[in-house]
Coordinates of N, CA and C and ligand atoms in Angstrom, one line a residue:
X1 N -12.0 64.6 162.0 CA -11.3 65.0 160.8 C -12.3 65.5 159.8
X2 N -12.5 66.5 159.1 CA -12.9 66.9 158.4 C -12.6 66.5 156.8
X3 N -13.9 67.0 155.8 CA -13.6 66.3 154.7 C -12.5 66.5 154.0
X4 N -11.8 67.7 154.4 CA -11.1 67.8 153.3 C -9.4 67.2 153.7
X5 N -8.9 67.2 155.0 CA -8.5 66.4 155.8 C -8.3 65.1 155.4
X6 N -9.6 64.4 155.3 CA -9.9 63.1 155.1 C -9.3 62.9 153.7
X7 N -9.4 64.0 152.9 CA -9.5 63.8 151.4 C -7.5 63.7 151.4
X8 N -7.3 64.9 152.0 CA -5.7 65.0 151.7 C -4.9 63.2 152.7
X9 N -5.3 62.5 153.5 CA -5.0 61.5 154.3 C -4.8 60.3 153.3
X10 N -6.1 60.4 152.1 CA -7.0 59.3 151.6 C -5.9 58.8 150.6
X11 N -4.3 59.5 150.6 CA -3.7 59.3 150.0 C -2.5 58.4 149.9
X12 N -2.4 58.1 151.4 CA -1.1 57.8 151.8 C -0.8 56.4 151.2
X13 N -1.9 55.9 151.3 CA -1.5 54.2 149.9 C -0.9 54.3 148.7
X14 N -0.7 55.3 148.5 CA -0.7 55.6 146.8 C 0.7 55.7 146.4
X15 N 1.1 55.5 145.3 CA 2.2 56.2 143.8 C 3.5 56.3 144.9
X16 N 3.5 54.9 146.0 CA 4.8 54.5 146.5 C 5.8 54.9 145.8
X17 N 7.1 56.1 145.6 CA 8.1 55.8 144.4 C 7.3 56.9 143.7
X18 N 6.4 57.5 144.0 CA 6.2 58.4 142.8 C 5.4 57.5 141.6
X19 N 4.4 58.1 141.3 CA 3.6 57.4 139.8 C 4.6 56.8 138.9
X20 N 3.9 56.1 137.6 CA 4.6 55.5 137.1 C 5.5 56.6 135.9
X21 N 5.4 57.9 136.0 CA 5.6 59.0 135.1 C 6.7 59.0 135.3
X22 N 7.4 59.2 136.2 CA 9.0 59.5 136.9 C 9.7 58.2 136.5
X23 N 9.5 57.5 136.8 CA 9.6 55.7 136.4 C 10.4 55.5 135.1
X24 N 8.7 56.0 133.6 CA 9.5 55.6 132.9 C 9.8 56.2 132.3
X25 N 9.8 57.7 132.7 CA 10.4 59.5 132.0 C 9.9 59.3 130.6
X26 N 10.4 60.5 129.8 CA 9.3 61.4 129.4 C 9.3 60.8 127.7
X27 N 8.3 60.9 127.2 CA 7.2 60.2 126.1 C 6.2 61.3 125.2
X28 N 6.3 60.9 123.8 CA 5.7 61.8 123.0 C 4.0 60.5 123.5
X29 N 4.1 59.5 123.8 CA 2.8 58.4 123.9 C 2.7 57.7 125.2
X30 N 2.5 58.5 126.3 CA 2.1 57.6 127.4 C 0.6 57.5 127.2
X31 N 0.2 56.0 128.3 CA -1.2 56.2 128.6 C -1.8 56.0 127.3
X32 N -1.5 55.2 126.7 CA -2.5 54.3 125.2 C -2.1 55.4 124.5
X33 N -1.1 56.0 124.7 CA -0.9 57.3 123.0 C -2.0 58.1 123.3
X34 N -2.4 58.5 124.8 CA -3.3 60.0 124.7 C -2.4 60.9 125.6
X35 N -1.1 61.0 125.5 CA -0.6 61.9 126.8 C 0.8 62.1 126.2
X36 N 0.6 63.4 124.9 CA 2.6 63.7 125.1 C 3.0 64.7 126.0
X37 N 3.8 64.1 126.8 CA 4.5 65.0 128.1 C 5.4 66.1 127.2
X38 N 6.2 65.7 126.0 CA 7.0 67.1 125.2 C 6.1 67.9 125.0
X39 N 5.2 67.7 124.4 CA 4.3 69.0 124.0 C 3.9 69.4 125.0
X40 N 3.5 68.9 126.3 CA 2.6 69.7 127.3 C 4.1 70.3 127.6
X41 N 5.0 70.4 127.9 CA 6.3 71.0 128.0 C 6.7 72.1 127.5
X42 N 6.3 71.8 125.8 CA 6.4 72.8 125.1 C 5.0 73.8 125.4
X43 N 4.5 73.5 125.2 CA 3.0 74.1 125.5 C 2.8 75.2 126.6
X44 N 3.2 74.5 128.0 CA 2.6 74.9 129.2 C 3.9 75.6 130.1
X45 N 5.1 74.9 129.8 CA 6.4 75.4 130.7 C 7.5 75.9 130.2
X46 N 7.7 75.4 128.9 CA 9.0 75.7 128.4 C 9.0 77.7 127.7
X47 N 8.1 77.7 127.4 CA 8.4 79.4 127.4 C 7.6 80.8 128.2
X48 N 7.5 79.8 129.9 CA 7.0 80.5 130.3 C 8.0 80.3 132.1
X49 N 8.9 79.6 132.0 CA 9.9 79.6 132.9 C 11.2 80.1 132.9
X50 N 11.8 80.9 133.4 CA 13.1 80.8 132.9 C 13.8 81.3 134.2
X51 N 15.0 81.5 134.0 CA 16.0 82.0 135.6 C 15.2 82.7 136.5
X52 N 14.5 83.3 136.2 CA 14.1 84.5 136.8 C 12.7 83.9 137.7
X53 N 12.4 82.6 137.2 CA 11.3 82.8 137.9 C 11.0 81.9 139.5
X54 N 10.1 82.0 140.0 CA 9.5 81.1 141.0 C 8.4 80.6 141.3
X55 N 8.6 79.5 140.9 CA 7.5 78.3 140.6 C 6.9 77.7 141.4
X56 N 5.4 77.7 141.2 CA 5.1 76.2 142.6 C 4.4 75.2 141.4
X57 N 4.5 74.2 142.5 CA 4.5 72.7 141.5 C 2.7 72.2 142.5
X58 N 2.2 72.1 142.3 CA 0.6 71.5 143.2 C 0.8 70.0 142.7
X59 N 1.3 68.9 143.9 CA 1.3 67.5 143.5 C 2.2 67.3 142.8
X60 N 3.6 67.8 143.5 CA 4.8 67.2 142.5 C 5.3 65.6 142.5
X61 N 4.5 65.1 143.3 CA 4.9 64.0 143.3 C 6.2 63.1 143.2
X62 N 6.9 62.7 142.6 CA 7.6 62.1 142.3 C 9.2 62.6 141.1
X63 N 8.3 63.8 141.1 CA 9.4 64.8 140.6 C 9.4 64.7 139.1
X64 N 8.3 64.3 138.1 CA 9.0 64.4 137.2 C 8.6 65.7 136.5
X65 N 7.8 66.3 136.4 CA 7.7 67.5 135.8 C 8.6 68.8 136.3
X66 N 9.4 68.4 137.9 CA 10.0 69.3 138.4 C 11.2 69.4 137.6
X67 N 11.3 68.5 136.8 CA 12.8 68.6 135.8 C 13.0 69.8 134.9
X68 N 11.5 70.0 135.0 CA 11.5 70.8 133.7 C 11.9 72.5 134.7
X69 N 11.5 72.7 135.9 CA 11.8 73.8 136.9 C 13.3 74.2 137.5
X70 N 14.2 72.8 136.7 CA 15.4 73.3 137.9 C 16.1 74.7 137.6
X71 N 15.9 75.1 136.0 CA 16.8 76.2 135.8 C 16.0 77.3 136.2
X72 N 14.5 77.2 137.5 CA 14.1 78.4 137.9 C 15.1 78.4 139.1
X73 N 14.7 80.0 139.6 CA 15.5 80.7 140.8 C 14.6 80.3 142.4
X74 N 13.1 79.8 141.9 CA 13.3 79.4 142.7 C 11.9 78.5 143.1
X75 N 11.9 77.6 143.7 CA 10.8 76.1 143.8 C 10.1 75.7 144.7
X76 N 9.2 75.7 144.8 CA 8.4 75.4 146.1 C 7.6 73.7 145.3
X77 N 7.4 72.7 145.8 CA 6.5 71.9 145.7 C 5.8 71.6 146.9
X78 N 4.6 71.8 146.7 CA 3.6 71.0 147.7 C 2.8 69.6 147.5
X79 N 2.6 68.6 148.3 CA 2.3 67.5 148.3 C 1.4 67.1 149.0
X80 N 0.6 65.9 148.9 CA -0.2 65.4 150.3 C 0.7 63.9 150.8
X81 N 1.7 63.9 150.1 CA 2.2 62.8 150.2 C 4.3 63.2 150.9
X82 N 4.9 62.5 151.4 CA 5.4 63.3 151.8 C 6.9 62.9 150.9
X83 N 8.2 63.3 150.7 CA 9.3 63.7 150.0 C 9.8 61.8 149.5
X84 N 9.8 61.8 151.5 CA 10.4 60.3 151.2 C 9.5 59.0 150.6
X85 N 8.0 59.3 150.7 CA 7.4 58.4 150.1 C 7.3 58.5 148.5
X86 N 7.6 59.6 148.3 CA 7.4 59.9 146.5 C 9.1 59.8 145.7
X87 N 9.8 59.4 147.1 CA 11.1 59.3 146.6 C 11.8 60.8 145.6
X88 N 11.3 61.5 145.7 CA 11.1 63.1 145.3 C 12.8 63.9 145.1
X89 N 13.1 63.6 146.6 CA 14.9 63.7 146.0 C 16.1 63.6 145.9
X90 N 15.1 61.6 144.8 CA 15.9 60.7 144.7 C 16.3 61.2 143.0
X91 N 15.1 62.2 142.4 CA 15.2 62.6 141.3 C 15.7 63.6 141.1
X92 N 15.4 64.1 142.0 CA 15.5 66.2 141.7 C 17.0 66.5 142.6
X93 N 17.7 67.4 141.9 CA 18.7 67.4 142.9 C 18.7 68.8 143.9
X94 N 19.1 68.4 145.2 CA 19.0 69.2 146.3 C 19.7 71.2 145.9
X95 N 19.0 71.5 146.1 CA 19.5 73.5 145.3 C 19.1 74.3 145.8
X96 N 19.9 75.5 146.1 CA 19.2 76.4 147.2 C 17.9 76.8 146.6
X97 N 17.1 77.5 147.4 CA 15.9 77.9 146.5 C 14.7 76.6 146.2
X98 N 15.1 75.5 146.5 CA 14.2 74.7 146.2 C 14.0 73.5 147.6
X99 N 12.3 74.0 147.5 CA 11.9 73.2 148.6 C 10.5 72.5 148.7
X100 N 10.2 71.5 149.3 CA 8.8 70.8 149.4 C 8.5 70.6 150.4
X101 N 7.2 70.5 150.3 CA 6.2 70.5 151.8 C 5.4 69.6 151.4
X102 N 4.9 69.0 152.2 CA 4.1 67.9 153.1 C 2.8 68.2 153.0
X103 N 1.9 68.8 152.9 CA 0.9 69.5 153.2 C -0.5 68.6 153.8
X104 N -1.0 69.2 154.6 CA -2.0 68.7 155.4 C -3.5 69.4 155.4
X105 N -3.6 70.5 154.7 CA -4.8 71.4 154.3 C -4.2 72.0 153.0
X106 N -5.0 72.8 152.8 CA -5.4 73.9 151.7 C -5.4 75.0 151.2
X107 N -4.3 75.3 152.9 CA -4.4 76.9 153.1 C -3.0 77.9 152.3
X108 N -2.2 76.8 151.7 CA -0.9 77.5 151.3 C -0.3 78.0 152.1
X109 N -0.5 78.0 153.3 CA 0.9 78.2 154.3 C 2.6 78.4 154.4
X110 N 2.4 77.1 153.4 CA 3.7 76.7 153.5 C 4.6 78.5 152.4
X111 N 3.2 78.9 151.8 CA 4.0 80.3 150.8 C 3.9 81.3 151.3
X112 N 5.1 82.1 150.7 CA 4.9 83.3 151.1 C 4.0 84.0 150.3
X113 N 3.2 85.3 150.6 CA 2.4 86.2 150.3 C 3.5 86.8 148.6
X114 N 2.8 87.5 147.9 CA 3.1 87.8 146.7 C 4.6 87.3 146.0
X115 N 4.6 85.7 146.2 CA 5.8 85.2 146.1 C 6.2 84.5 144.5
X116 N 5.0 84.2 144.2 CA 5.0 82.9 142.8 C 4.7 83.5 141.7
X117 N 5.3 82.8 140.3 CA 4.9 84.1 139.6 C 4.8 82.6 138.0
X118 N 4.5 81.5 138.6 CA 4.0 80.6 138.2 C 4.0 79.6 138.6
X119 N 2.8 78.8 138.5 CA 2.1 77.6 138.6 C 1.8 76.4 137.9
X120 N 2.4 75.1 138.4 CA 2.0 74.7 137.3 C 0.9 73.2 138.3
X121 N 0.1 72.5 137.5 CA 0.0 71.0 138.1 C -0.8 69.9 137.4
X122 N -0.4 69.2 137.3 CA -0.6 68.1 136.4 C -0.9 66.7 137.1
X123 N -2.5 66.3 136.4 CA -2.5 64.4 137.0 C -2.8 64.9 138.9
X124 N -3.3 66.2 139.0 CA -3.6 66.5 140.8 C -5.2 66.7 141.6
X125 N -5.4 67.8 140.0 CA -7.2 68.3 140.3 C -7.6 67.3 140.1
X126 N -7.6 66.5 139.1 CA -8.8 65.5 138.7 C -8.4 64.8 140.0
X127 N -8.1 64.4 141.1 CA -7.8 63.7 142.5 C -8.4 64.4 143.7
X128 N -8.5 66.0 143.3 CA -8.6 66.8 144.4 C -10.8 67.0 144.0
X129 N -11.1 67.2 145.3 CA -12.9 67.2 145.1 C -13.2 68.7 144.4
X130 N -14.2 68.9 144.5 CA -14.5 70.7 143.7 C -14.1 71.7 145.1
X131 N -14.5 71.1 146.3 CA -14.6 72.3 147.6 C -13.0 71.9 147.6
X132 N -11.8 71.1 147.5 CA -10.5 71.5 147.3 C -10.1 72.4 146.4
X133 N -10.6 71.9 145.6 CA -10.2 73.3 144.0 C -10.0 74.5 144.4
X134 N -11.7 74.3 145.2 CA -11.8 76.2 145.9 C -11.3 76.4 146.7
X135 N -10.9 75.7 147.9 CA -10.0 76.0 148.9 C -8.3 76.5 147.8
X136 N -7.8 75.9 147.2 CA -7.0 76.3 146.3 C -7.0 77.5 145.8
X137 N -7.7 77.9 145.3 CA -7.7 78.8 144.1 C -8.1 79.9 145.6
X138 N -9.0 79.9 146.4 CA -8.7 81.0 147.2 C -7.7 81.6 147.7
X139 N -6.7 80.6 148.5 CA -6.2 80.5 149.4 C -4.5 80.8 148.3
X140 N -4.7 80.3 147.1 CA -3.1 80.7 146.5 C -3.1 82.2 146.0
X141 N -4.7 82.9 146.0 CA -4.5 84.3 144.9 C -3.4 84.9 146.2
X142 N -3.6 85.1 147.2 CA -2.5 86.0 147.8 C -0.8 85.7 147.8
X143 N -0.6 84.3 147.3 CA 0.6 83.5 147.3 C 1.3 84.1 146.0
X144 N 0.4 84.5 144.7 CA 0.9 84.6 143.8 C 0.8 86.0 143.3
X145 N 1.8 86.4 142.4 CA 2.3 87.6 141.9 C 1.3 88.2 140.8
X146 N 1.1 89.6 140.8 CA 0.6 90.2 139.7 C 0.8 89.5 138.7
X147 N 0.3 89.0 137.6 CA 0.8 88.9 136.5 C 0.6 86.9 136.0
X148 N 0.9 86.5 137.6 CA 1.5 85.1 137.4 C 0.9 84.2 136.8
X149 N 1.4 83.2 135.9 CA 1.0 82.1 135.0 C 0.6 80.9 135.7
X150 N -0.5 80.4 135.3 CA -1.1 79.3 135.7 C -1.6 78.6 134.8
X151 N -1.0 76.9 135.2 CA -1.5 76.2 134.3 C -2.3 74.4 135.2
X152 N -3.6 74.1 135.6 CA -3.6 73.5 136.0 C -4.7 72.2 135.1
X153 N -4.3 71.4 135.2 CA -5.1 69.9 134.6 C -5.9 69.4 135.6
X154 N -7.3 69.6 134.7 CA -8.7 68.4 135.5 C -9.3 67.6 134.3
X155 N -10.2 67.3 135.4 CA -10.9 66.5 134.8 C -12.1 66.7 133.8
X156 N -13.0 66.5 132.7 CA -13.6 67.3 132.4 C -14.3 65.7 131.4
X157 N -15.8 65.7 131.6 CA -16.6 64.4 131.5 C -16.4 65.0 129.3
X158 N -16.4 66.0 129.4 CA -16.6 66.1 127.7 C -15.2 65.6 126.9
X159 N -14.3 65.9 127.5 CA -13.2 65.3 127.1 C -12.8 63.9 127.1
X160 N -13.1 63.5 128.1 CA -13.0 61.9 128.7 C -13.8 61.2 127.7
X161 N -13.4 60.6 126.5 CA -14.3 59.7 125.6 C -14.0 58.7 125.9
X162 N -12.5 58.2 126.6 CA -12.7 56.6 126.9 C -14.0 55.8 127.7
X163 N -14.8 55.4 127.5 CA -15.6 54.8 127.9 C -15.2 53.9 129.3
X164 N -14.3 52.9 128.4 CA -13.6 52.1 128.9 C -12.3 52.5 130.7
X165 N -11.9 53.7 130.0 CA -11.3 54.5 131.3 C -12.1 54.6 132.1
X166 N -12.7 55.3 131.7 CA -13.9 55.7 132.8 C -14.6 54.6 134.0
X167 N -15.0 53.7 133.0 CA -15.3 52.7 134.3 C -14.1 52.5 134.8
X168 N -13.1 52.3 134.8 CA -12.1 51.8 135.7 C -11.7 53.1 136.5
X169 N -12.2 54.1 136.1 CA -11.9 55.1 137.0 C -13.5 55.2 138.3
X170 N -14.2 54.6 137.4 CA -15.8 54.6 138.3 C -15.5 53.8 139.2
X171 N -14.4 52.8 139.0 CA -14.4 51.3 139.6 C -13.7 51.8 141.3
X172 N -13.3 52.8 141.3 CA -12.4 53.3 142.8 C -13.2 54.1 143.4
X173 N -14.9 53.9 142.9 CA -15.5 54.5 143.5 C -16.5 53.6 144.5
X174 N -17.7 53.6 144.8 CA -19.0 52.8 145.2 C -19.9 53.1 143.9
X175 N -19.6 53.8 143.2 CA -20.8 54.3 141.8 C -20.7 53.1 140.6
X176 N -22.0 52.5 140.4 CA -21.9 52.2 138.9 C -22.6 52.2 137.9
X177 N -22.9 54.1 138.3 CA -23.7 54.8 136.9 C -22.8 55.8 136.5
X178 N -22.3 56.0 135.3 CA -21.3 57.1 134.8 C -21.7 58.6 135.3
X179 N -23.1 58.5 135.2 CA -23.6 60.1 135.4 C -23.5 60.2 137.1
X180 N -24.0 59.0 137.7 CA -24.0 59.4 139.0 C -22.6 59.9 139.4
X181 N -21.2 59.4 139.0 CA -20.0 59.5 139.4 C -19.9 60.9 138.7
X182 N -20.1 61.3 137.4 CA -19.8 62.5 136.6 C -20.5 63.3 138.1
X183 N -21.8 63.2 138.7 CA -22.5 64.1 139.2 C -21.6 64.2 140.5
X184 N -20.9 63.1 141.1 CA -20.7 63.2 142.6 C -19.3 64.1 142.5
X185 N -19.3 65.0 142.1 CA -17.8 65.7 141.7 C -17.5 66.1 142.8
X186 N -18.2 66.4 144.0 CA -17.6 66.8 145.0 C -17.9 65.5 146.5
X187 N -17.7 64.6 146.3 CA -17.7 63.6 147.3 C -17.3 62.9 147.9
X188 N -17.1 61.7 148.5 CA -15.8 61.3 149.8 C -15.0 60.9 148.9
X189 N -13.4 60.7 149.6 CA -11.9 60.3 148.7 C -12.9 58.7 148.8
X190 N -12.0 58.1 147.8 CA -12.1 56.7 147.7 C -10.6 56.4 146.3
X191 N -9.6 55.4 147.3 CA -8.5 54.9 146.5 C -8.2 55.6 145.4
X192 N -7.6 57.0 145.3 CA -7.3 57.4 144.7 C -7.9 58.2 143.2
X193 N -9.2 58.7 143.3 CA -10.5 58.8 142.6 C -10.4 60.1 142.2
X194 N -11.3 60.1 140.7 CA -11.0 61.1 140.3 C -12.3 61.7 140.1
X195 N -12.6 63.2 139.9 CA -13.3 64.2 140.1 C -13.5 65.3 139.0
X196 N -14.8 64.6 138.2 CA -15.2 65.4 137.2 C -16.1 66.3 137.1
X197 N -15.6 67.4 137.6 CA -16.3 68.9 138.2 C -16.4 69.6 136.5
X198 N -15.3 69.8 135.8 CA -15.2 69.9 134.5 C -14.7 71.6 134.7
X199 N -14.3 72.1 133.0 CA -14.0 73.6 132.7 C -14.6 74.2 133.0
X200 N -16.0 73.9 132.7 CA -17.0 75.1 133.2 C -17.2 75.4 134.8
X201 N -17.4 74.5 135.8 CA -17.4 74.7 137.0 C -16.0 75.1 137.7
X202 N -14.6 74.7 137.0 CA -13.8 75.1 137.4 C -13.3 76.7 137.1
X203 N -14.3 76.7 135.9 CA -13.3 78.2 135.2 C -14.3 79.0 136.2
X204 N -15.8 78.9 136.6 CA -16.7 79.6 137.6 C -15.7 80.0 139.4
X205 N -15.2 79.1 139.5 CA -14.4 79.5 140.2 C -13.2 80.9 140.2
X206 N -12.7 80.5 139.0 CA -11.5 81.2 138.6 C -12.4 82.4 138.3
X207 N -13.5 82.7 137.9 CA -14.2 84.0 137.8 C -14.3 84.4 139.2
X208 N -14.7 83.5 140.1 CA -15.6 83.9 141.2 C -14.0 84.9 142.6
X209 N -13.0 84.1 142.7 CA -11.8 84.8 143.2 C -11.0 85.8 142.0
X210 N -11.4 86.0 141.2 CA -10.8 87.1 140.6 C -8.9 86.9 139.6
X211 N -9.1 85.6 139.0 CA -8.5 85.3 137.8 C -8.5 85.4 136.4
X212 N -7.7 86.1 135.8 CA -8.3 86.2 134.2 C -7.7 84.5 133.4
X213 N -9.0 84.2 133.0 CA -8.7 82.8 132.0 C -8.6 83.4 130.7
X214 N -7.0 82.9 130.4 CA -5.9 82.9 129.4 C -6.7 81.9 128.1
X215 N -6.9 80.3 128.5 CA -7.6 79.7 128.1 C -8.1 78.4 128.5
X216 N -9.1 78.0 127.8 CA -9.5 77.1 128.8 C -8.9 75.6 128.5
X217 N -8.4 75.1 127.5 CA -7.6 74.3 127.2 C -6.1 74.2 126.5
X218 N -5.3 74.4 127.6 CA -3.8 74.2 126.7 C -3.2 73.2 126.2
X219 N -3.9 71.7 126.3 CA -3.4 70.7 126.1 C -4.6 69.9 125.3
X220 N -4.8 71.0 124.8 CA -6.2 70.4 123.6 C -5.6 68.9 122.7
X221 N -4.3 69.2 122.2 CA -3.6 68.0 121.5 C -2.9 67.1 122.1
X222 N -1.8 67.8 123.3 CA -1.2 67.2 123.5 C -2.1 66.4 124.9
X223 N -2.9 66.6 125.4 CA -3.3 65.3 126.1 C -5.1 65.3 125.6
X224 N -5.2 63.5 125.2 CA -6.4 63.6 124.4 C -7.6 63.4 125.8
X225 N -7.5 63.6 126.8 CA -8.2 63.0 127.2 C -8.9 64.3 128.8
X226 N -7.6 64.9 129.2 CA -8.0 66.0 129.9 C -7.8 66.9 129.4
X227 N -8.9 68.5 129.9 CA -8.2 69.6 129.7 C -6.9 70.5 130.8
X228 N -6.5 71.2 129.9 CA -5.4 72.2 131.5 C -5.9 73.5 130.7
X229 N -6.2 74.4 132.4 CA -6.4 75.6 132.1 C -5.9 75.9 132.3
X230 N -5.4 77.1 131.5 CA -4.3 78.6 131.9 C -4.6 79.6 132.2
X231 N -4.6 80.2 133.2 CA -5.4 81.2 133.4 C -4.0 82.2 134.5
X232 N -4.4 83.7 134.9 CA -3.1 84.6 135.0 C -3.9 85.4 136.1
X233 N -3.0 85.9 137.3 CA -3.9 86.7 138.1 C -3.7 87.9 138.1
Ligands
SAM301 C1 -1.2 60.9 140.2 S1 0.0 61.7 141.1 C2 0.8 62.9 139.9 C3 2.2 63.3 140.3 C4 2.8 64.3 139.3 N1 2.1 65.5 139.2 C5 3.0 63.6 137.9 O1 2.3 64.0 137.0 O2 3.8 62.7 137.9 C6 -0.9 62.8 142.1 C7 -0.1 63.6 143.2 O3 -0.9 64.6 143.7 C8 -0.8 64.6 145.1 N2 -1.9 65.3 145.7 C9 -3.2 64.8 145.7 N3 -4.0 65.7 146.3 C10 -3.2 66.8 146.6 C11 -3.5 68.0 147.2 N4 -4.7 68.4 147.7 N5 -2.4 68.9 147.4 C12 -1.2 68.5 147.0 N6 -0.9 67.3 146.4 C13 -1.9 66.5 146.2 C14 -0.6 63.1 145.5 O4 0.0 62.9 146.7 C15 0.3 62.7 144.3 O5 1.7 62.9 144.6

């Protein structure tokens, strides 16, 4: 099995039921009052979706941001976890046009060629290593439409001021030097761990396959702790 294999596998313990986001639905103050889901709503989806469009969801998990997609035409979610374990649609209701996949690599498969004409994903990259990112971001420019909107959430060590998070996020690693973990951004899964490659190495990507970055943080307020880039191909 290969790493990145390993990395999409490394999951299957996890967010039984979907995280606790879907759980206890949506919040101007999740997560110690650093995470309003309305504003990233307002921010990131709400006037950039509408009948017309066709959305992919990267790590829809448990469905709750998919709420915000039903009045698109049409839905693709991909996962490394699979429908019935995220209990997925126990929330979302069954509609033509709307479907999720399982996914086992990187390669977007499961899409059709100039099909998507926005993106969204949240609470995924910071999980996924830097050589997934790029497997991503290569492998979706043919998936998606001239034009198409993208909005995706990492991780980024300049934003992260909880101290205190941090180690508990160090804690799901083997690391117990901040910098060593800040450095290991591309290294083995471990229990659900997260991957501080940051804006700058991520937006180098988005230059390097041929994306225009919109900006580099859309959730400057509404989430205090990550950034989400938006960027348009
Ligand atoms: C912390 S949960 C967040 C779920 C949802 N986005 C939310 O905000 O409620 C992370 C999700 O990303 C999925 N995931 C992790 N790596 C992935 C990958 N490479 N491709 C697709 N999904 C992935 C996990 O299986 C899980 O459902």
């Amino acid at each position: 099995m290969n790493k990145l294999e390993k990395e999409l596998k490394s999951f299957q313990p996890f967010w039984k039921g979907g995280t606790n986001r879907p759980k206890i639905g949506w919040s101007r103050m999740t997560r110690g009052g650093t995470v309003d889901e309305i504003m990233i709503y307002e921010d990131c989806i709400k006037e950039f979706v509408s009948s017309d469009s066709n959305v992919l969801e990267i790590g829809c998990g448990g469905g709750f941001w998919t709420q915000k997609f039903l009045c698109a035409k049409t839905f693709v979610g991909l996962d490394a976890l699979s429908a019935e374990h995220n209990k997925f649609w126990d929330r979302v209701p069954k509609k033509d046009g709307f479907e999720y996949f399982q996914v086992s690599d990187f390669k977007c498969n499961e899409l059709k060629d100039d099909s998507i004409d926005y993106l969204f994903s949240y609470d995924v990259f910071c999980h996924i290593s830097y050589s997934g990112a790029r497997e991503y971001l290569k492998n979706l420019y043919p998936k998606l439409k001239k034009g198409a909107q993208c909005f995706i959430m990492i991780a980024d060590k300049n934003k992260y001021t909880d101290v205190n998070g941090l180690k508990r996020l160090m804690a799901r690693t083997s690391h117990t030097n901040l910098q060593e973990f800040f450095d290991d951004y591309d290294g083995d899964p471990a229990n659900g761990r997260w991957y501080f490659y940051g804006s700058e190495r991520f937006c180098s990507l988005l230059d390097e396959y041929g994306y225009k970055i919109i900006n580099k943080d859309s959730t400057k307020i509404s989430d205090k702790l990550s950034p989400t880039i938006h960027f348009e191909k």
